[in-house]
CSV table of C-alpha atoms in Angstrom, one decimal:
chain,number,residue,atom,x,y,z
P,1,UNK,CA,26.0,-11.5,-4.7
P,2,UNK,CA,27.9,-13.6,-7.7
P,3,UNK,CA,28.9,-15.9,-4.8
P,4,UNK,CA,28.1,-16.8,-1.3
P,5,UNK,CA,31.2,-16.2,0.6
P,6,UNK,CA,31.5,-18.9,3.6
P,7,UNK,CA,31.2,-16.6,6.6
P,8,UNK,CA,28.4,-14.5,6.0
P,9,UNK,CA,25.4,-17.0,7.0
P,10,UNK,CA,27.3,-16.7,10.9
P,11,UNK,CA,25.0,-17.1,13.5
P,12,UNK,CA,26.8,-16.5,16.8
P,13,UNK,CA,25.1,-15.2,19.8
P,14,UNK,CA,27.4,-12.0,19.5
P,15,UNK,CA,25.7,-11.7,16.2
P,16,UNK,CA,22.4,-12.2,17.6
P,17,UNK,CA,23.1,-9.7,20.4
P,18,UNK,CA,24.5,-7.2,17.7
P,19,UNK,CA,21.5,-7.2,15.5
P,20,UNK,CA,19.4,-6.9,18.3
P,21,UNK,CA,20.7,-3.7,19.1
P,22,UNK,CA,20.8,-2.1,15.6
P,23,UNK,CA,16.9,-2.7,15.3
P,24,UNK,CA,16.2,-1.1,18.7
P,25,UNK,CA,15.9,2.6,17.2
P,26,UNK,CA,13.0,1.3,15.2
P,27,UNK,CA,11.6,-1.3,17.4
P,28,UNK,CA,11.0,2.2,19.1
P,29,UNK,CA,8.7,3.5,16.2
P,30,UNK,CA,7.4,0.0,16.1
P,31,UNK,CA,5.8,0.4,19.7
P,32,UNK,CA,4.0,3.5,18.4
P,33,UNK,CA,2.2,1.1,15.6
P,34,UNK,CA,1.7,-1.5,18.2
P,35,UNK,CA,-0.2,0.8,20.1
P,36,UNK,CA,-2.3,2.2,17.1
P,37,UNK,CA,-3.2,-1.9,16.9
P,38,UNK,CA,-3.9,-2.1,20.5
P,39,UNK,CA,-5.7,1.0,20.6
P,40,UNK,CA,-7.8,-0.3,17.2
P,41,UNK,CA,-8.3,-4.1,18.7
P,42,UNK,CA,-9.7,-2.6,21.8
P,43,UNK,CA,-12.6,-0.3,20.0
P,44,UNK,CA,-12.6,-3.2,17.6
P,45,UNK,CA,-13.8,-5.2,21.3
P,46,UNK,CA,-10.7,-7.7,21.1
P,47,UNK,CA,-10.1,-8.5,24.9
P,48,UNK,CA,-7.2,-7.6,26.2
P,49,UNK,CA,-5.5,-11.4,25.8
P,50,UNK,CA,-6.9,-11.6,22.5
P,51,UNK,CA,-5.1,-9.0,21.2
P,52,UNK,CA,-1.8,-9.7,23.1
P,53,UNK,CA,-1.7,-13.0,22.1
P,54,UNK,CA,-2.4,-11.8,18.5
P,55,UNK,CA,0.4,-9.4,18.2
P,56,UNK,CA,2.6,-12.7,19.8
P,57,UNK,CA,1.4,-15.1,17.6
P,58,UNK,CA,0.8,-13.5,14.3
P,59,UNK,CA,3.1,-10.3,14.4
P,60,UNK,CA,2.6,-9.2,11.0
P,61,UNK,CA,1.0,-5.4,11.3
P,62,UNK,CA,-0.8,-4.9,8.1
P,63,UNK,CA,-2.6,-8.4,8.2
P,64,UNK,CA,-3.8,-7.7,12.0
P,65,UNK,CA,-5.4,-4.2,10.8
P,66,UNK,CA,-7.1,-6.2,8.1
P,67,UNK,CA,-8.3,-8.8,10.4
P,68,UNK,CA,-9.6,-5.6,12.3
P,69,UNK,CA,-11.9,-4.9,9.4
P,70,UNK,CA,-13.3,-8.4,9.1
P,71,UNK,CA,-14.1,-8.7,12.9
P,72,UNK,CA,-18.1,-8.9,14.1
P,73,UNK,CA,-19.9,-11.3,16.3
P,74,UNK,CA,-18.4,-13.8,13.8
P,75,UNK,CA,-15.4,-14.2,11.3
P,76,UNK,CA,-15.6,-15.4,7.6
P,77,UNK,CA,-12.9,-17.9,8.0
P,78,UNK,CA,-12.0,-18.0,4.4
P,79,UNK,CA,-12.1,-14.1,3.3
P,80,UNK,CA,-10.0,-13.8,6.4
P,81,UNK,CA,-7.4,-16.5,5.4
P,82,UNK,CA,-6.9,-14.9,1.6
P,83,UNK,CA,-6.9,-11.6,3.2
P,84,UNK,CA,-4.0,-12.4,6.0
P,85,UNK,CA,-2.1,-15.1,3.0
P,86,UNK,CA,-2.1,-12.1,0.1
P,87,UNK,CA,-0.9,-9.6,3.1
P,88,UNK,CA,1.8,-11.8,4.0
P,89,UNK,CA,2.7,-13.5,0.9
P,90,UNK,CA,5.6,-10.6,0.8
P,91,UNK,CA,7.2,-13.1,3.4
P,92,UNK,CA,7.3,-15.9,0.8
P,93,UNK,CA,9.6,-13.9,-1.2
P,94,UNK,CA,11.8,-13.0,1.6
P,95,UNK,CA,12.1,-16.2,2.7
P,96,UNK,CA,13.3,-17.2,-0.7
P,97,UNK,CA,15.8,-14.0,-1.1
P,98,UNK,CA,17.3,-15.2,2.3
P,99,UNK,CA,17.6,-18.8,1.0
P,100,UNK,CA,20.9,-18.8,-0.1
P,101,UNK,CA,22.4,-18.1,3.4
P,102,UNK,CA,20.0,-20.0,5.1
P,103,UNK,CA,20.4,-23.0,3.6
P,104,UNK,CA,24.3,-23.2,4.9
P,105,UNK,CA,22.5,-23.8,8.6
P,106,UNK,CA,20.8,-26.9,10.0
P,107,UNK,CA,17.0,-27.1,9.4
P,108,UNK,CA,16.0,-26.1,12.9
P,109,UNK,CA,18.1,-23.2,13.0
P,110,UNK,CA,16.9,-22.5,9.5
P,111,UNK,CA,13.4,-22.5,10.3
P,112,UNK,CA,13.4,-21.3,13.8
P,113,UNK,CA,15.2,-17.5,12.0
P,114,UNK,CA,12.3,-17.2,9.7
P,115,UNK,CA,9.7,-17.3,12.4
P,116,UNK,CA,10.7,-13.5,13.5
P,117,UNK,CA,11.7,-12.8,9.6
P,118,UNK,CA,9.8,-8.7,8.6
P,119,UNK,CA,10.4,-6.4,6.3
P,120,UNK,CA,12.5,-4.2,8.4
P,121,UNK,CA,15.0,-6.8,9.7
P,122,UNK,CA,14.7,-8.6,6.6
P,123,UNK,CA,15.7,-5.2,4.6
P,124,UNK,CA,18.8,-5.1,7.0
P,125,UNK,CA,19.8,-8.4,6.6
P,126,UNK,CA,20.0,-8.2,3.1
P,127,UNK,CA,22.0,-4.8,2.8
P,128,UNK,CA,24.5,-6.2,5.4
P,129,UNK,CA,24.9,-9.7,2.8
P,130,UNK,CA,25.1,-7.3,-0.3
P,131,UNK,CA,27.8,-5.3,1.4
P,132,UNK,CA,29.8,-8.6,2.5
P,133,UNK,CA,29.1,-8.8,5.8
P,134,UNK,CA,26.5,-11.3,7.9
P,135,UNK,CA,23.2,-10.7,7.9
P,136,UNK,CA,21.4,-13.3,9.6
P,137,UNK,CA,21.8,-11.7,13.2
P,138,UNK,CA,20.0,-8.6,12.3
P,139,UNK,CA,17.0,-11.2,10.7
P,140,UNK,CA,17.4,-13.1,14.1
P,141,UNK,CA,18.3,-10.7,16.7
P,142,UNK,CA,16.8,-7.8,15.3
P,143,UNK,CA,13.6,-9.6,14.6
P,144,UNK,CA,13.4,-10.3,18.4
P,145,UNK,CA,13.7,-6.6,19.3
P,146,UNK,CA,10.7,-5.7,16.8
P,147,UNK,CA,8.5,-8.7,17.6
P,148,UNK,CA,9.0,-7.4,21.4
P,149,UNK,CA,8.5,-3.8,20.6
P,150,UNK,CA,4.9,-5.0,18.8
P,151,UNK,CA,3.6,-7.2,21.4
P,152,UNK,CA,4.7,-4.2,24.1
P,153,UNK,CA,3.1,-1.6,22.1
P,154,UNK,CA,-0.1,-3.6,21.5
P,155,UNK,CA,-0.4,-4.0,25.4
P,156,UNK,CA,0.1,-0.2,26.0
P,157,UNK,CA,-2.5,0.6,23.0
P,158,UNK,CA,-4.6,-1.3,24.8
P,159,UNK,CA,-4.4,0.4,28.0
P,160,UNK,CA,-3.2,3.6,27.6
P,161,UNK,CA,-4.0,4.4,23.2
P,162,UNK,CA,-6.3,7.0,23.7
P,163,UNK,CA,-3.4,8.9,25.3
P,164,UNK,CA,-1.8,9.6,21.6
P,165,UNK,CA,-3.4,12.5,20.0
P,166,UNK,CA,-3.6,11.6,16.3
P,167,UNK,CA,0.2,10.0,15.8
P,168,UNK,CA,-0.5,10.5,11.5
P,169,UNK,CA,-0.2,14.4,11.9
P,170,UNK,CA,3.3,13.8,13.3
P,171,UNK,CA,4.3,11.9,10.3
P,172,UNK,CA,4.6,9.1,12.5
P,173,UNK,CA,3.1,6.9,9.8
P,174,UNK,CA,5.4,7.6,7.5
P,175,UNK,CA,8.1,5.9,9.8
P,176,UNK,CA,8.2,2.3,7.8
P,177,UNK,CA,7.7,3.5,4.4
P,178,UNK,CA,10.6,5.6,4.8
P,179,UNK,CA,12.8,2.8,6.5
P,180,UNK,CA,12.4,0.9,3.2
P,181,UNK,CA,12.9,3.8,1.1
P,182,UNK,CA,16.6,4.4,2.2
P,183,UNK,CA,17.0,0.6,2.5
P,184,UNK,CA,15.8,1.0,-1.5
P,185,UNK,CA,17.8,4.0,-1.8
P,186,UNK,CA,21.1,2.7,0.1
P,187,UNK,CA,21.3,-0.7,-2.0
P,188,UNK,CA,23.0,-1.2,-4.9
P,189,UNK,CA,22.5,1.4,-7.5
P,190,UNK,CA,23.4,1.6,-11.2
P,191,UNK,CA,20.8,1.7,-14.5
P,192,UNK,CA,20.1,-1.9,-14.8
P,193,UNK,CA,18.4,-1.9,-11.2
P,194,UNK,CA,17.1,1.7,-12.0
P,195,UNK,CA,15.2,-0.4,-14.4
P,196,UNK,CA,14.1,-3.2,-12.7
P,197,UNK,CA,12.7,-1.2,-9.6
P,198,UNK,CA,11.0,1.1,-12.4
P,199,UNK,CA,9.5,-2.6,-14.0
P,200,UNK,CA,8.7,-3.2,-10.5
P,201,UNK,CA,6.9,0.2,-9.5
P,202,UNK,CA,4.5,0.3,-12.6
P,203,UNK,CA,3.5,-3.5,-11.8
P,204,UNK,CA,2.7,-2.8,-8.4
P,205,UNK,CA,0.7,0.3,-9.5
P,206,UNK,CA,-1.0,-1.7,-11.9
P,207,UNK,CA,-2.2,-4.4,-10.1
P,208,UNK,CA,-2.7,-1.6,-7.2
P,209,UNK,CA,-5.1,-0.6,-9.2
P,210,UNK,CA,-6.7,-3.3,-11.2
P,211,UNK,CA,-5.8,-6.5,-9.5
P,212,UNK,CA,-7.8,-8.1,-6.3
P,213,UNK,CA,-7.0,-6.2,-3.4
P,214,UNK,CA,-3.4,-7.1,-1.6
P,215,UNK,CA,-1.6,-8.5,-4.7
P,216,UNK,CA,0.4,-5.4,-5.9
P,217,UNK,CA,3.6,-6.4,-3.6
P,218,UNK,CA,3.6,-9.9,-5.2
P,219,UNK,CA,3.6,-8.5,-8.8
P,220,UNK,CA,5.9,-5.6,-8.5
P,221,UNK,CA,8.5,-8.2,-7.0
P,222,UNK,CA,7.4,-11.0,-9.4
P,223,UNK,CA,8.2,-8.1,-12.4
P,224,UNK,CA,11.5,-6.9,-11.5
P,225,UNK,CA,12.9,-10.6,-10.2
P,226,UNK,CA,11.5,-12.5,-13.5
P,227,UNK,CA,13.3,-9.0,-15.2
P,228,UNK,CA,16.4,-9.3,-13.8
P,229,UNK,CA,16.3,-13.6,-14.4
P,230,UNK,CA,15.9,-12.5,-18.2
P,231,UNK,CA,18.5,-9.1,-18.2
P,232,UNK,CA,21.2,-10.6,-16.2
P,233,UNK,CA,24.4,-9.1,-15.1
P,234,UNK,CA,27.7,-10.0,-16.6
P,235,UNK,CA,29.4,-12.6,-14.7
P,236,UNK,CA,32.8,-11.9,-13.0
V,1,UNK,CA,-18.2,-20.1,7.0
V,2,UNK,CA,-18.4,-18.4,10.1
V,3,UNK,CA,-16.7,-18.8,13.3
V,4,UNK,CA,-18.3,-16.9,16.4
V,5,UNK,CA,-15.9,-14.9,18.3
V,6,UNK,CA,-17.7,-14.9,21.9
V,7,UNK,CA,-15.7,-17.9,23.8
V,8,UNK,CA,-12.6,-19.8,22.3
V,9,UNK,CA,-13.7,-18.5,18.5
V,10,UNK,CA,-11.4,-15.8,19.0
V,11,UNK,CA,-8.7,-18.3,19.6
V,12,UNK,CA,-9.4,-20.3,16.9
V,13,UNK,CA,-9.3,-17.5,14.5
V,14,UNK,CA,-6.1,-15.8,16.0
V,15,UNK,CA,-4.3,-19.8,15.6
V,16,UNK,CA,-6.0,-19.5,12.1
V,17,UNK,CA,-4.2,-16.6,11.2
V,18,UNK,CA,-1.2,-17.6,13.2
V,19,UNK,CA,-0.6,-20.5,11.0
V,20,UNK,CA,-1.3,-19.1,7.5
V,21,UNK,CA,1.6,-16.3,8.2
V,22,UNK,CA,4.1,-18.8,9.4
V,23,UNK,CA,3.4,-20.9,5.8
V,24,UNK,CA,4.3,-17.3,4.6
V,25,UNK,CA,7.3,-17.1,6.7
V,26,UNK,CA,8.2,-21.0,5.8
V,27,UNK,CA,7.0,-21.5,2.6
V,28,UNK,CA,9.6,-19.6,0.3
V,29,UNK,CA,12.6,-20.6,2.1
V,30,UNK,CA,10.9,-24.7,1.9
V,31,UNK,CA,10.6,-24.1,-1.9
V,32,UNK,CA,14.0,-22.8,-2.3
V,33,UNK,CA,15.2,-26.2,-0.8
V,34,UNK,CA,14.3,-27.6,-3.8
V,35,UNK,CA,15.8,-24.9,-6.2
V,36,UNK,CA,19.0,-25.4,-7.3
V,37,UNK,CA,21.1,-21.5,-6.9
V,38,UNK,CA,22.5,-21.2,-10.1
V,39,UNK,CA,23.9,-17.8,-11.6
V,40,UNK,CA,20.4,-17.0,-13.0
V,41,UNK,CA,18.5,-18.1,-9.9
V,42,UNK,CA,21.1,-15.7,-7.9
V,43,UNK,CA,20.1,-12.7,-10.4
V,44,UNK,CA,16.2,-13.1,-9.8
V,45,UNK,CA,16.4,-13.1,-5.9
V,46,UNK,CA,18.7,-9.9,-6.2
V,47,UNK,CA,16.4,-8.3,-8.6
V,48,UNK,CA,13.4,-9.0,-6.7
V,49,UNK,CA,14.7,-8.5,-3.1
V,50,UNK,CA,15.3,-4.1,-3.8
V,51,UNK,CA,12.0,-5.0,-6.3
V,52,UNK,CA,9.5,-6.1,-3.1
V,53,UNK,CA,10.5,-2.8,-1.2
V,54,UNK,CA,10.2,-0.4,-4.8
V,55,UNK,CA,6.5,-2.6,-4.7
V,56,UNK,CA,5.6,-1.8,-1.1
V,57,UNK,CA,6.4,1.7,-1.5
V,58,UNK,CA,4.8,2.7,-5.4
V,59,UNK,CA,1.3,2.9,-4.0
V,60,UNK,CA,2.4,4.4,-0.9
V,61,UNK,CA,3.8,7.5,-3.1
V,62,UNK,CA,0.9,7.6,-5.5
V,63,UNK,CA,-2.0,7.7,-3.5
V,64,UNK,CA,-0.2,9.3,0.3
V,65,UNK,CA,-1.0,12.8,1.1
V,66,UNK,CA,1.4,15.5,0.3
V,67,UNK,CA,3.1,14.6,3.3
V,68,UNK,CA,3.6,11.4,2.3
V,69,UNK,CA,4.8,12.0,-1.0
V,70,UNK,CA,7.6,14.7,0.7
V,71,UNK,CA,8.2,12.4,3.2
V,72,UNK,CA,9.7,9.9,0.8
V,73,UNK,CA,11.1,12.1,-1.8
V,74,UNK,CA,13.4,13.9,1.8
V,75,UNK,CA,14.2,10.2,2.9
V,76,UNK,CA,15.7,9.8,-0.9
V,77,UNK,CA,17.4,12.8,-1.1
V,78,UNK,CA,19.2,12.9,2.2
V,79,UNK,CA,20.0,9.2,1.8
V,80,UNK,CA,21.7,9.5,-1.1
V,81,UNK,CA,23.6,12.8,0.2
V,82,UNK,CA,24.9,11.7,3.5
V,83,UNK,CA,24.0,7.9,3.2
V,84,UNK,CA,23.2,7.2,6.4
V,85,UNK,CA,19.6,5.9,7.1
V,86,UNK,CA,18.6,7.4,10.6
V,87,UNK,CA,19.2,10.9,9.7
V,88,UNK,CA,17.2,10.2,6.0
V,89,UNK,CA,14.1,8.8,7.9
V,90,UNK,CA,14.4,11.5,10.7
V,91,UNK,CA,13.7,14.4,7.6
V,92,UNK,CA,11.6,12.5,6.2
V,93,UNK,CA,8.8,12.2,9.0
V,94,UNK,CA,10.0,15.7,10.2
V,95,UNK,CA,9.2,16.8,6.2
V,96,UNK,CA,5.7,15.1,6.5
V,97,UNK,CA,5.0,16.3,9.8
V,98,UNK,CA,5.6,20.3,8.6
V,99,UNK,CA,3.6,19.5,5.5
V,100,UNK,CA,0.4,18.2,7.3
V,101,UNK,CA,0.6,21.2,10.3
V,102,UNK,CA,-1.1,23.8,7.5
């Protein structure tokens, strides 16, 4: 990524379309998490609307859940706010990997990508810009197909959840993590980043286990990024 | 303090937590506008963009199940065999899937 090469921040509709149909295998395992959400909200007593409108508004999994485990007759607004912000806060550093292809579009456009922008699309967007090709219709396009898939699956959790007989025994769970893991895995490779995601593991673990709750993503990323600021590649 | 979910509390909250994930989604690529992408700058978001994923996925590894654990380590090895992502996620939730049916 030594330099942005004009064509790969391309935002046709074609591209749209394109990305839109390399997510859809996963926007299918994405419907199975929507419906463990729908089928959670529901016991949880989120009406039906509430936790359609949710899924369309918020679409961020993990922070949902947690919003889950604050619910009651009423809601701490603030706990709820750090809670959902240090959940999401992941999203802050996407944003700002995806900045230097973003920033060739106009500011509505710019914005208006980042509002489907998760890790998955996000992941797919950035492999296709560190293998030279554009990215920003699998963020766009592809984040469409999975912020569908979530606000479908919530509404079948909703209604028909308690049809799936315990999803985690079919590893079904496992489904995101090991998404990232070959996105990890399929990236660039060579010691220097063997290093840096090593710098970036231990952080995370630490603060997994000694920082507030919710902050080992930002520190891991924080660690290897400030790491590879310091240890930098030769230029070309 | 509180806000009572029985009538439009629920909506408040969800438009509460609506609006502090889109600063999330905005907020990094608004403080990048102001960030001038030098070489240096370019090495720290490539660094930290494979280093959010390794992040995500640490704890995952240390405290997941056994099936968890083989889950991820299939994923790696049949990604960096054949290279191809569907087929690596496939074994891996087929690997976790064996693991937790004894």
């Amino acid at each position: 990524m030594s330099n942005v090469e004009p064509h790969l921040h391309e935002l046709k509709l074609t591209h749209i379309y394109d990305g839109f149909k390399q997510l859809i295998p996963l926007a299918l395992f994405v419907i199975v998490f929507g419906v463990a959400f729908g089928l959670a909200a529901a016991q949880t007593g989120l009406s039906d609307t509430s936790a359609v409108l949710m899924s369309t508004l918020v679409f961020a999994g993990a922070s949902q859940f947690a919003a889950l485990d604050l619910w009651g007759q009423q809601v701490p607004v603030v706990p709820l706010m750090i809670t959902v912000f240090a959940i999401n806060a992941r999203h802050l550093l996407m944003g700002a990997t995806l900045y230097p292809w973003l920033r060739e579009l106009p500011v509505a456009k710019r914005y208006g990508v980042m509002l489907v922008v998760s890790d998955a699309n996000w992941a797919m967007a950035m492999q296709a810009f560190s293998r030279g090709k554009p990215g920003l219709g699998l963020l766009f396009g592809g984040g469409i197909a999975l912020w569908v898939a979530w606000i479908l699956g919530s509404w079948l959790g909703l209604h028909f959840g308690s049809a799936i007989e315990d999803p985690v025994s079919f590893g079904l769970d496992m489904v995101m993590g090991c998404f990232l893991l070959a996105m990890v895995v399929g990236g660039k490779k060579n010691l220097r980043m063997f290093i840096i995601w090593t710098v970036a593991a231990c952080s995370s673990l630490l603060a997994y286990w000694y920082l507030p709750a919710n902050s080992h993503v930002v520190v891991g990323a924080l660690a290897g990024g400030i790491l590879g600021a310091l240890w930098m590649e030769k230029q070309q | 303090m509180n806000i009572d979910t029985a009538g439009y509390g629920t909506l408040i909250v969800i438009v509460i937590m609506a609006i502090v994930t889109l600063a999330t989604r905005w907020g990094g690529v608004f403080v990048m506008s102001f960030v001038p992408i030098n070489y240096r700058v370019q090495q720290f978001i490539t660094a930290m963009s494979g280093s959010v994923l390794v992040a995500v996925l640490a704890p995952l590894a240390v405290k997941g199940d056994n099936g968890a654990r083989l889950a991820l380590l299939t994923t790696a090895i049949v990604m960096l065999t054949l290279k191809k992502p569907l087929p690596a996620i496939a074994a891996g939730i087929l690997a976790a899937a064996l693991v937790r049916q004894f």
